Short mmCIF file of C-alpha atoms and ligand atoms in Angstrom, two decimals:
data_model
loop_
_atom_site.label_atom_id
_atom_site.label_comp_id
_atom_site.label_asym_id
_atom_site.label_seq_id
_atom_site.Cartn_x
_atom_site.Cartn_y
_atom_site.Cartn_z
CA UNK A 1 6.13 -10.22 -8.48
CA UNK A 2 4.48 -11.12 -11.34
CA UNK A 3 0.46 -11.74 -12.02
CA UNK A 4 -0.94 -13.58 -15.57
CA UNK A 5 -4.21 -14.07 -16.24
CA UNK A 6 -6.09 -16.31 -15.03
CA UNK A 7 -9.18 -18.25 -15.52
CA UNK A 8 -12.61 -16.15 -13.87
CA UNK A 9 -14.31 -19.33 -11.89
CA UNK A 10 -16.77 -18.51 -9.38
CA UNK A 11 -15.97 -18.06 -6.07
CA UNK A 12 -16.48 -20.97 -3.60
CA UNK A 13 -18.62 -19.86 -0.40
CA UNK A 14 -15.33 -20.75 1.89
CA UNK A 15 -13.13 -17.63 -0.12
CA UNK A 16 -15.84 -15.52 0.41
CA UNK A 17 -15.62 -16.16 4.15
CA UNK A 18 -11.70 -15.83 3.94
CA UNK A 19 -12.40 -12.61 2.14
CA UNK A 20 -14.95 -11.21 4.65
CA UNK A 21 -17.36 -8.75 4.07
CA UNK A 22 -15.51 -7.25 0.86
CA UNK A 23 -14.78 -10.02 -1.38
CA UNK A 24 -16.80 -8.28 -3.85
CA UNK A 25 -14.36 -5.28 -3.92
CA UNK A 26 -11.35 -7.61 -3.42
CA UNK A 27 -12.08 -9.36 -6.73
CA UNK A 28 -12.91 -6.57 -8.74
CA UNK A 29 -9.23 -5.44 -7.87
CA UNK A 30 -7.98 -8.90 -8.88
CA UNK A 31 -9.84 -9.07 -11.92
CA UNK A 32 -8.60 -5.48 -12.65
CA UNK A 33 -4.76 -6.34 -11.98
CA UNK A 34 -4.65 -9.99 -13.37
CA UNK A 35 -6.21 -8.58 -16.55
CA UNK A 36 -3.69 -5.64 -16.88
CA UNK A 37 0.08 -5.77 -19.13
CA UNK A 38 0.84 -3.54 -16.34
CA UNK A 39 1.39 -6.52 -13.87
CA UNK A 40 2.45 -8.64 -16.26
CA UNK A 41 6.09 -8.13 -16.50
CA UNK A 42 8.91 -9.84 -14.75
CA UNK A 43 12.45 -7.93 -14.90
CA UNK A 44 14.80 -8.04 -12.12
CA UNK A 45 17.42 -5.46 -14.08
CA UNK A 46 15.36 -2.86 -14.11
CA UNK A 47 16.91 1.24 -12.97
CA UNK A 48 15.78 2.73 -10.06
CA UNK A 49 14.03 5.12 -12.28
CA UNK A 50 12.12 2.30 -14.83
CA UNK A 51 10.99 0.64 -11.00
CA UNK A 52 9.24 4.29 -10.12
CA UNK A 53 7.94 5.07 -13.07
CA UNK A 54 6.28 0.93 -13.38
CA UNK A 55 4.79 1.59 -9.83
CA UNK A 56 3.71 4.44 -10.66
CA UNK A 57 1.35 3.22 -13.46
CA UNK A 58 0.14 1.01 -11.75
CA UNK A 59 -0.88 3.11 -9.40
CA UNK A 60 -2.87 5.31 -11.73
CA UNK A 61 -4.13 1.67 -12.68
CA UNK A 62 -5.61 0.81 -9.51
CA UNK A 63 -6.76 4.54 -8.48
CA UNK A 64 -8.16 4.76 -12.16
CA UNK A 65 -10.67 1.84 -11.37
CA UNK A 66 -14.74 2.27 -11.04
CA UNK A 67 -14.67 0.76 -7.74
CA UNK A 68 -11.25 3.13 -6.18
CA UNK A 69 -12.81 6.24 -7.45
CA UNK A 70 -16.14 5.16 -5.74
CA UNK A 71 -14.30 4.27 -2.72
CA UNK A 72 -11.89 7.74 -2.95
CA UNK A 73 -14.86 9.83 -3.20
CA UNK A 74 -16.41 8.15 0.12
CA UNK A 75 -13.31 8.82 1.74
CA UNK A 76 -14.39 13.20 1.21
CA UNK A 77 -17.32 12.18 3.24
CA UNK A 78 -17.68 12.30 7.30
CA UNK A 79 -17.57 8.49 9.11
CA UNK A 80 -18.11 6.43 5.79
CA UNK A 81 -19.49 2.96 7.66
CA UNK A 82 -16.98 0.18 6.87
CA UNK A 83 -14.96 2.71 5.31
CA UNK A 84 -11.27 1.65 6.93
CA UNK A 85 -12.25 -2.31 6.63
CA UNK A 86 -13.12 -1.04 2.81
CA UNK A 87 -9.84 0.34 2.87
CA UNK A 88 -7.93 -2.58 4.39
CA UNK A 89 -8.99 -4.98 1.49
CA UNK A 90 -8.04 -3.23 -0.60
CA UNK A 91 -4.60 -2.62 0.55
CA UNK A 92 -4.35 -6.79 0.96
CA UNK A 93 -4.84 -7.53 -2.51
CA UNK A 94 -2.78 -4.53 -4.21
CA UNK A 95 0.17 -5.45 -1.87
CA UNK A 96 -0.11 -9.16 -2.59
CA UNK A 97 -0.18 -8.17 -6.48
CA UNK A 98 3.01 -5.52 -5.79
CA UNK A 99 4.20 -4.53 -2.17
CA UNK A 100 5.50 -0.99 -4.19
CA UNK A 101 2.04 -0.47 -5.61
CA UNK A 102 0.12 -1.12 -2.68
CA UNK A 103 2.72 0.70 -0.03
CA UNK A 104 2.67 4.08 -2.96
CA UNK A 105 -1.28 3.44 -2.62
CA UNK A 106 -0.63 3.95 1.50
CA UNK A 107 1.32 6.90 1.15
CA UNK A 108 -1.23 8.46 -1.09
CA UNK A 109 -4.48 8.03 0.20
CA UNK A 110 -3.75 6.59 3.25
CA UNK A 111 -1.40 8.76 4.44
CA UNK A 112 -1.55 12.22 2.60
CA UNK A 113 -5.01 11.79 2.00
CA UNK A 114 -6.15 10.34 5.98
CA UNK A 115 -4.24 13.76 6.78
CA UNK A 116 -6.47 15.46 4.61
CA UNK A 117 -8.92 13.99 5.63
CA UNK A 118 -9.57 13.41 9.14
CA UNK A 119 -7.41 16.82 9.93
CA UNK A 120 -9.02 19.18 7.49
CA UNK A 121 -12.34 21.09 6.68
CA UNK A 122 -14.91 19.65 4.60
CA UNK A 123 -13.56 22.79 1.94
CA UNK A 124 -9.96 21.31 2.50
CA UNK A 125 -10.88 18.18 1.34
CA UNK A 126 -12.27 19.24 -1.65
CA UNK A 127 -9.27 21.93 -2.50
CA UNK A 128 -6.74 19.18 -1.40
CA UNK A 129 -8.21 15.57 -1.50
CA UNK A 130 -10.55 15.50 -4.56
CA UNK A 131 -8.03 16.33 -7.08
CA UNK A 132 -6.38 13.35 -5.66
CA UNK A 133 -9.78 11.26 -6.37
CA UNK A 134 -9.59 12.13 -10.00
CA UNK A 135 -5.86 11.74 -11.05
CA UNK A 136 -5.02 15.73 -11.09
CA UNK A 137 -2.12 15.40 -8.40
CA UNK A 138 -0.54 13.36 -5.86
CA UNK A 139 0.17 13.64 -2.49
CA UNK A 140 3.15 12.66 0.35
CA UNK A 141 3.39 12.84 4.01
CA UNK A 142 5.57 14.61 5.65
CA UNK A 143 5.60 13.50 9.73
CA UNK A 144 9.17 12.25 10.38
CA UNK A 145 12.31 14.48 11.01
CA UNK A 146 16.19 13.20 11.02
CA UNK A 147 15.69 13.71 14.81
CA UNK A 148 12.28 12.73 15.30
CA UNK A 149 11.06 9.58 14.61
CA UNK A 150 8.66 8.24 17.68
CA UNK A 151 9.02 11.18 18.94
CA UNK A 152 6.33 12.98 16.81
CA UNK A 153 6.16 15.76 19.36
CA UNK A 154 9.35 16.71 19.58
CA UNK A 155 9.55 17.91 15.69
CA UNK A 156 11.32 20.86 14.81
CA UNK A 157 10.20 22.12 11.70
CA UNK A 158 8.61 25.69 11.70
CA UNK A 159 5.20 27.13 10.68
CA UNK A 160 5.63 30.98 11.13
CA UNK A 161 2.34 32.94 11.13
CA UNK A 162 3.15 36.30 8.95
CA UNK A 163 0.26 38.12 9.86
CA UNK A 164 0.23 40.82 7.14
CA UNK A 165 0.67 38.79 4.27
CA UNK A 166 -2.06 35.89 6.11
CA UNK A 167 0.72 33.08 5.32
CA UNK A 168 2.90 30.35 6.93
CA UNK A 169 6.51 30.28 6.99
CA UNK A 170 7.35 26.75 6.37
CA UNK A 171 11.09 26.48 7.61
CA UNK A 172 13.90 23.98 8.45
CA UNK A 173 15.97 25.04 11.00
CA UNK A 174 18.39 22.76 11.26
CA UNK A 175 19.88 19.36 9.90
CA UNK A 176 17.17 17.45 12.69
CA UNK A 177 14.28 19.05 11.17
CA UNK A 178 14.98 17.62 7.32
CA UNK A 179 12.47 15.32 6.97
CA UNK A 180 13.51 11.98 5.80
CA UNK A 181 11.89 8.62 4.54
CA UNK A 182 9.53 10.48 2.88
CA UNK A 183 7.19 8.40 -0.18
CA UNK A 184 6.61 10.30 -2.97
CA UNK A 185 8.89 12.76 -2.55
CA UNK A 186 10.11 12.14 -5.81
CA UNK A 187 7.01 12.10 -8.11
CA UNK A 188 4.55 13.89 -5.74
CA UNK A 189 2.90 17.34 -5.99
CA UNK A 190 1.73 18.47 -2.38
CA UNK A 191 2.60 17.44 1.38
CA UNK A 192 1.12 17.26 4.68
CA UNK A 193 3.81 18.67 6.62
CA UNK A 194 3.93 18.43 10.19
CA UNK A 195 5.60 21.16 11.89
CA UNK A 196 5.35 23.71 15.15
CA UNK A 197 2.93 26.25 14.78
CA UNK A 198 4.91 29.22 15.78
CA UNK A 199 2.18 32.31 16.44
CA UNK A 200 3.85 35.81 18.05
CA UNK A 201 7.11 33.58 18.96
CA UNK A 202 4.73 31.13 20.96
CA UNK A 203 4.39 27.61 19.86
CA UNK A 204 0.64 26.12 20.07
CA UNK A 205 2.22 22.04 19.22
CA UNK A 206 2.57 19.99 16.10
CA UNK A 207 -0.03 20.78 13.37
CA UNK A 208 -0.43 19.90 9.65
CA UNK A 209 -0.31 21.37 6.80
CA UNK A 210 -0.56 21.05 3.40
CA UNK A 211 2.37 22.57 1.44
CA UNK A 212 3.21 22.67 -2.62
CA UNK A 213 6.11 21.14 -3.59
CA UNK A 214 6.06 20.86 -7.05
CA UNK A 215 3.45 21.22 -9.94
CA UNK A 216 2.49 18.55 -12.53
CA UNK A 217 5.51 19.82 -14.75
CA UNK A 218 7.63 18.83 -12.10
CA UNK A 219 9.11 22.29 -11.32
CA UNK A 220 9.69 22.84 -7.82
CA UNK A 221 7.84 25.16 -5.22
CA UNK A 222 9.97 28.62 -4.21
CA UNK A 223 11.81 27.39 -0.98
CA UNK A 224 11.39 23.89 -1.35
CA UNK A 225 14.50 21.18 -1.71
CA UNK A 226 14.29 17.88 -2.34
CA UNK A 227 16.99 14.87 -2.35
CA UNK A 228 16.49 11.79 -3.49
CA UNK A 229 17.43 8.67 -0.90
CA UNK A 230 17.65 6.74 -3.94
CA UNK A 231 18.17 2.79 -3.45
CA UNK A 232 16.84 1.24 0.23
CA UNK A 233 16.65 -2.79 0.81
CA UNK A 234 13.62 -3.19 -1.04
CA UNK A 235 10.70 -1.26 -2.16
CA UNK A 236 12.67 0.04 -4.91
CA UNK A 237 9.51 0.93 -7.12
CA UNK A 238 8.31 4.01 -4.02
CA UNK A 239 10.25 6.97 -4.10
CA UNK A 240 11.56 7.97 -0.73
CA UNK A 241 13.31 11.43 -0.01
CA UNK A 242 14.49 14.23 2.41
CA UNK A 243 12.58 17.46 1.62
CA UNK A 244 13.82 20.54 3.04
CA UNK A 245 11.91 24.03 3.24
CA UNK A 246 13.57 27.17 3.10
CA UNK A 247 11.30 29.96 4.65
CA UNK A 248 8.16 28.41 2.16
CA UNK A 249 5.65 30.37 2.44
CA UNK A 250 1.86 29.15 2.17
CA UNK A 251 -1.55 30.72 2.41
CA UNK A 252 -3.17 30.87 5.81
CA UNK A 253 -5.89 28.27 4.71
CA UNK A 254 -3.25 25.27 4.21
CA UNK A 255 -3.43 24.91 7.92
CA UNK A 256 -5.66 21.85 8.27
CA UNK A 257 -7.55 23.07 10.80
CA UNK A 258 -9.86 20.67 12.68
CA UNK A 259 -8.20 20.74 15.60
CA UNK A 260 -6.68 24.19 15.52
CA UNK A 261 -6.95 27.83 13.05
CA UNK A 262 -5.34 30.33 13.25
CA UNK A 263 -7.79 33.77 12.18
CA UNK A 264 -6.98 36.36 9.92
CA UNK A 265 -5.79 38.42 12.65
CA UNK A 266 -3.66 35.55 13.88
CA UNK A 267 -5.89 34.32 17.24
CA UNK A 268 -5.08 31.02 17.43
CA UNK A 269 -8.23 28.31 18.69
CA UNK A 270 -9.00 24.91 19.37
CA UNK A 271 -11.52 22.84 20.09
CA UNK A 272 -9.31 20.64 22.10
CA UNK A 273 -8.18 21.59 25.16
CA UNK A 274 -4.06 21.90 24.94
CA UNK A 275 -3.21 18.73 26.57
CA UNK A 276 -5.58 16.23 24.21
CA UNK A 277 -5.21 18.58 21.34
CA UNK A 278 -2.01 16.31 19.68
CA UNK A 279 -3.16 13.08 21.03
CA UNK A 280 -6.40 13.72 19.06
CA UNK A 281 -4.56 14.96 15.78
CA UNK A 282 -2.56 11.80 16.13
CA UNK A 283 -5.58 9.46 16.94
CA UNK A 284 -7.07 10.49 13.48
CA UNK A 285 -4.51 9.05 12.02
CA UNK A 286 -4.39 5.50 13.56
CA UNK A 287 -6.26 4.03 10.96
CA UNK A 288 -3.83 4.80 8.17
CA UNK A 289 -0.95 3.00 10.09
CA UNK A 290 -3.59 -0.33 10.20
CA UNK A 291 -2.07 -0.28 7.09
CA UNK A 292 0.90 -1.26 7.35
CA UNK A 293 -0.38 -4.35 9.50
CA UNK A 294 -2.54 -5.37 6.83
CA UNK A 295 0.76 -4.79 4.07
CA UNK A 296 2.46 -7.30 5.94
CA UNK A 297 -0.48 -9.37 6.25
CA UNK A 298 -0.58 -9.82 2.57
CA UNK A 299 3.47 -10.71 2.65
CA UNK A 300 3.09 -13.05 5.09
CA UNK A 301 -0.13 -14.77 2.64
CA UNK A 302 2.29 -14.95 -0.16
CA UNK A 303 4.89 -16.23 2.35
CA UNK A 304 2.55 -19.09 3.39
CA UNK A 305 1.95 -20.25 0.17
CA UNK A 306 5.12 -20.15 -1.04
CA UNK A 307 5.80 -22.43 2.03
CA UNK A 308 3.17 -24.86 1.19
CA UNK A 309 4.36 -25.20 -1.87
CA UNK A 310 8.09 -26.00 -1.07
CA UNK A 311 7.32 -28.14 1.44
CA UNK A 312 4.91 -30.28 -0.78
CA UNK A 313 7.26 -29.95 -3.42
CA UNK A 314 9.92 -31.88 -1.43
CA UNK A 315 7.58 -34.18 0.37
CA UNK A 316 6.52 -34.87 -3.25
CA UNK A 317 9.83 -35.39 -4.70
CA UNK A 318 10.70 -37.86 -1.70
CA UNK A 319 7.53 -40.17 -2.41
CA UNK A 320 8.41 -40.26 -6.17
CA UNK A 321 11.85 -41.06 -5.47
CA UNK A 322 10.84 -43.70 -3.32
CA UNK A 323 8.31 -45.37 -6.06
CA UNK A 324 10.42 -44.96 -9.05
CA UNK A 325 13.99 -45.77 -10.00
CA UNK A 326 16.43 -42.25 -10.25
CA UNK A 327 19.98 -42.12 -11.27
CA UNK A 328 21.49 -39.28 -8.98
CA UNK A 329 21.53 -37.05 -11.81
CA UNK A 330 17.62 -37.38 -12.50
CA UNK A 331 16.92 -36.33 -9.02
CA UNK A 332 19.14 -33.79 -9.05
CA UNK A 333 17.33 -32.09 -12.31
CA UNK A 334 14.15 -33.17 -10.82
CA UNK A 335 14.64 -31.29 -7.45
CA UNK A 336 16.58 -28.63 -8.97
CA UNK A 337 13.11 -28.28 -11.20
CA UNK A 338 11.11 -28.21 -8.65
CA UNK A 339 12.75 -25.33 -6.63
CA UNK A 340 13.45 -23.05 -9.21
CA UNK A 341 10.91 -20.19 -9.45
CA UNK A 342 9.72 -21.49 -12.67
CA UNK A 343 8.54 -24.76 -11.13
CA UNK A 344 7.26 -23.20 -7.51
CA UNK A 345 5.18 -20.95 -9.57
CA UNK A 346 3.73 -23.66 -11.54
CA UNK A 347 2.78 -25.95 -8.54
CA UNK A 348 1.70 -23.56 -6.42
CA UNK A 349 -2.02 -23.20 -7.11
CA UNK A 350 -2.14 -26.76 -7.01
CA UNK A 351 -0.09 -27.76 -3.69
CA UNK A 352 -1.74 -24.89 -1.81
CA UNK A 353 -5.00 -25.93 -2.99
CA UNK A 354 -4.57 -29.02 -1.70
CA UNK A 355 -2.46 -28.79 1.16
CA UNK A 356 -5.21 -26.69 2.26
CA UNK A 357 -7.83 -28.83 1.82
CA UNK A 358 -6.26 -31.62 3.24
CA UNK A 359 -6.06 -29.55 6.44
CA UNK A 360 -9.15 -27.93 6.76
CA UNK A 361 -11.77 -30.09 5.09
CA UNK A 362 -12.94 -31.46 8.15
CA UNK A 363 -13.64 -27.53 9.54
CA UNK A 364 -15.46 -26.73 6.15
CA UNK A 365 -17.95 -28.25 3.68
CA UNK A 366 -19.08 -26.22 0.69
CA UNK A 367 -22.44 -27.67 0.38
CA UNK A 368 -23.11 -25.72 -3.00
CA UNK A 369 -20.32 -27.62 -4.67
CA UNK A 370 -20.78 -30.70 -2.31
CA UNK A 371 -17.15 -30.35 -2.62
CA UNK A 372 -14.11 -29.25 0.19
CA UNK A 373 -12.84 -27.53 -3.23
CA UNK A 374 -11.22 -24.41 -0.42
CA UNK A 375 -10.82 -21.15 -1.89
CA UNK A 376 -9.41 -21.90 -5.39
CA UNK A 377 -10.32 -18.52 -6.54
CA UNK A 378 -8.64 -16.81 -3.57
CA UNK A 379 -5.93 -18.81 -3.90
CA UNK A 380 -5.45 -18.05 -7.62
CA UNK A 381 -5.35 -14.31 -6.99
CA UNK A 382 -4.35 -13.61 -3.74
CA UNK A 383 -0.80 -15.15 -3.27
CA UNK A 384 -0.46 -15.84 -6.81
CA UNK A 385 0.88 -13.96 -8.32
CA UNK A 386 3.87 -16.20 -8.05
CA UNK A 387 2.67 -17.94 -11.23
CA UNK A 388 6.11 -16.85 -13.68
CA UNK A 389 6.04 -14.92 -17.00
CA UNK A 390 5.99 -18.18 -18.59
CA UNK A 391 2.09 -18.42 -18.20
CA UNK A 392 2.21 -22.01 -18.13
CA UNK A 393 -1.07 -24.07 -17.79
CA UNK A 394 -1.80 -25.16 -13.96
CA UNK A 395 -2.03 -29.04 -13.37
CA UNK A 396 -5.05 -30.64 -14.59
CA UNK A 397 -8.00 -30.82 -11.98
CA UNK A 398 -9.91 -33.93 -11.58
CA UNK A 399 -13.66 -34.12 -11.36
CA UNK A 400 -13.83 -34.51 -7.92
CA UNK A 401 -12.52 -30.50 -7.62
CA UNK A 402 -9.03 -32.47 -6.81
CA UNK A 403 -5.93 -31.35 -8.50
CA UNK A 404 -3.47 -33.44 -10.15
CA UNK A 405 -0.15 -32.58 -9.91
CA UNK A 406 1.51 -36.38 -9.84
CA UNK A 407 2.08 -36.45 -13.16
CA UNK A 408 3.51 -33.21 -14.09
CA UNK A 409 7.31 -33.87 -14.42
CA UNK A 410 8.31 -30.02 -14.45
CA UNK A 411 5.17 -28.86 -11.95
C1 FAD B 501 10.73 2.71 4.03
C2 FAD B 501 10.24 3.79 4.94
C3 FAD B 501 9.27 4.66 4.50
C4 FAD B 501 8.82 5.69 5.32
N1 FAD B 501 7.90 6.58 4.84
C5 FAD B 501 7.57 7.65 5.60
C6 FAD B 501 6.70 8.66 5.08
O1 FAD B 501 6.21 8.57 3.95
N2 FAD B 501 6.44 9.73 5.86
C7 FAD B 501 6.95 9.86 7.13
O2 FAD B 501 6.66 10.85 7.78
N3 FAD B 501 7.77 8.91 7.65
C8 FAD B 501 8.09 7.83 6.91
N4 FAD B 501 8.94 6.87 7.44
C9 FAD B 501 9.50 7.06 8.75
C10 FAD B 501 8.89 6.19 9.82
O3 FAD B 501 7.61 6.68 10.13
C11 FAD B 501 9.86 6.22 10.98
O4 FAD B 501 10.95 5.41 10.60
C12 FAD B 501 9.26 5.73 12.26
O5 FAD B 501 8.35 6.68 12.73
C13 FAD B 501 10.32 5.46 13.33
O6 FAD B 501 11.15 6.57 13.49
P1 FAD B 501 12.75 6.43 13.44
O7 FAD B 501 13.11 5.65 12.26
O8 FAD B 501 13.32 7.78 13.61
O9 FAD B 501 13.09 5.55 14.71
P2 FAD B 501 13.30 6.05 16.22
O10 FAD B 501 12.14 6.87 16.65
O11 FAD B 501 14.66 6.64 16.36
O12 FAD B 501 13.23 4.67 16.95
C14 FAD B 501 14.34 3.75 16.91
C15 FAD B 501 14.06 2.63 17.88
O13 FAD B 501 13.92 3.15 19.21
C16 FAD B 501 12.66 2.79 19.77
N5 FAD B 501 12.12 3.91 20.55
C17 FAD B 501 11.95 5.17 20.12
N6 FAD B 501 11.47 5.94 21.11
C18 FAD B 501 11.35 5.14 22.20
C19 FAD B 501 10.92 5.36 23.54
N7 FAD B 501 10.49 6.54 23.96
N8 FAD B 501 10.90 4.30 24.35
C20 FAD B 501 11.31 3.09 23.94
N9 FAD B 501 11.75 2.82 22.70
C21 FAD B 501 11.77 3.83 21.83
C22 FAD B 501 11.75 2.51 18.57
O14 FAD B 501 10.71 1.61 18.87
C23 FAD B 501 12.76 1.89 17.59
O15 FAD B 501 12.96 0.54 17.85
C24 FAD B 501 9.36 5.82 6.63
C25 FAD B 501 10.31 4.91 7.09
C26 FAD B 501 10.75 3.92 6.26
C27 FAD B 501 11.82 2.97 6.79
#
């Protein structure tokens, strides 16, 4: 998906509804991605490996911005207010720029770091999370098992307590326990594992912890495997994998323990009794999988627009046919035109624009521009990233806040 520049115009007062309470954040992150080479390109031959190493940039783009390191730092601190709605723009308009950046974004600090998080001590957070905030390492999480999918509770993997050296044995005991799927396996330097905390041969349930699995030169923690699941059916840009641990061993304090520690002398407690105790891990959580309703949400935007402008396009091509004389081959080049990305992209500001308008202007009247302009701005940036590498100039707009598409023969 590709982004170009775009003219800055003011928002109207109707995309600032659209965009809620955050449409301030929202278009600092367009202004930051439309204005970067990073999200310029458009290459469909790219390796597996150029795809990662792209997303991965622009990840560091997007965490590298004022407002993300403002809004990573607020993630250290206890119940942030608006904090996961925060979160949730932001996640629409990186995944409407690039579904890999914004899903590697998920895994990241939605994932490893709502682990962190809402699981750990304020001290964890700052060993494990801050470091996150300000570039020094990234993070994956490690929940599913070959065997365990849904079935979160029913995960094999093994967290030993070796009381006189005050570490857990991380171990895989079996083909079931690898865990698979995993983002970031590939790139990232630490995991929140979930695995049975195994104290004096009892089990106490699924709990998290954070394990090493490679530094920033990429060599690999002592123990630790991982494979590659190389290409999936899209999504090429995140880096999924199977990691494996054999007999890891990690210091006592990467047990995230707000919901269970295990002291020195390896007493385990809780402040939840048993039964609640991995119902409340998992309700923590909950938030980070909003996520991936609000990913598809952004999809679904650029699916709507792309829709508008098809069917416009055709309804379009019908009335011209109708007005002027084509030879068959005209119409053919015409239509073929106006389907091809190229010409989609072009249009699509315009048709959606308008389409839009046409529908809703009776539901909305921007009395500051005494105009049913509809969220041009939003429109531009959000889904539109469709506009092609060619960087052609939009139709021309009428006075009236109106676009003009009618004459554009290629639009
Ligand atoms: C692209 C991708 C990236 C991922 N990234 C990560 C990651 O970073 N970290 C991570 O930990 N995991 C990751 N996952 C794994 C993901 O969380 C799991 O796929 C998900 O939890 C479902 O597990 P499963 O695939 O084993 O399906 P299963 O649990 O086997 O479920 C298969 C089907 O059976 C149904 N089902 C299961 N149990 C029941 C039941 N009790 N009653 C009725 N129906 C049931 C399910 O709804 C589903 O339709 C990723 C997956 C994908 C595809």
């Amino acid at each position: 998906m590709l982004l170009s520049s775009i003219d800055q115009m003011p928002s109207s007062s109707l995309a600032r509804y659209l965009d809620g309470e955050f449409w301030e954040i929202k278009d600092a992150f367009r202004d930051a991605i439309s204005k970067s080479d990073l999200f310029q390109s458009s290459c469909y031959e790219r390796t597996l490996d150029q795809n990662r190493d792209l997303t991965a940039d622009r990840l560091y783009h997007i965490l590298r911005q004022p407002v993300m390191k403002e809004h990573l730092k607020n993630q250290l601190k206890e119940k942030q207010k608006g904090f996961i709605n925060k979160s949730m723009s932001i996640t629409e308009v990186v995944c409407a720029a690039d579904m890999n950046t914004g899903v590697k974004l998920g895994v990241v600090c939605g994932l490893y770091g709502g682990a962190v998080n809402n699981l750990g001590s304020p001290e964890q957070k700052i060993k494990f999370y801050l470091p996150v905030s300000e570039l020094q390492f990234t993070g994956m999480f490690a929940m599913t098992e070959r065997g365990h999918g849904s079935n979160v509770r029913g995960i094999i993997t093994e967290a030993r307590y070796d009381q006189p050296t005050q570490e857990f044995i991380i171990h895989t005991p079996s083909e079931d326990a690898h865990k698979m799927y995993i983002g970031n396996a590939m790139k990232g330097n630490f995991a929140a594992v979930f695995a049975q905390l195994i104290i004096n041969g009892e089990s106490q349930g699924p709990h998290c912890f954070v394990v090493p699995i490679r530094d920033e030169n990429g060599v690999m923690w002592p123990g630790v495997t991982v494979s590659d699941m190389k290409h999936k059916e899209g999504l090429h840009g995140v880096d999924n994998g199977i990691l494996i641990f054999d007999n890891v061993r990690i210091p006592r304090e990467n047990l995230l323990g707000k919901f269970g520690s295990v002291s020195a002398d390896g007493l385990y407690s809780s402040p939840a009794l048993r039964g609640n105790r991995f119902n409340a891990m998992l309700a923590a959580l909950t938030p980070t999988r909003l996520g991936l309703t609000v990913q598809a949400m952004a999809a679904m935007k650029l699916g709507l627009i792309i829709a508008v402008c098809y069917s416009h396009s055709c309804r379009f091509s019908i009335c011209k046919a109708a007005l002027r004389t084509h030879t068959s081959e005209e119409e053919q080049s015409y239509q073929k035109t106006r389907l091809s990305a190229q010409g989609l992209a072009r249009c699509e500001r315009e048709t959606a624009v308008r389409a839009l308008s046409h529908h809703t202007s009776h539901l909305y009247y921007d009395t500051h521009h005494k105009t049913s302009t509809l969220s041009e701005h939003r429109l531009n940036c959000t889904a539109v990233k469709l506009q092609t590498a060619t960087g052609q100039p939009s139709g021309a707009r009428t006075s009236d806040g109106d676009t003009s598409i009618a004459e554009s023969s290629d639009g």
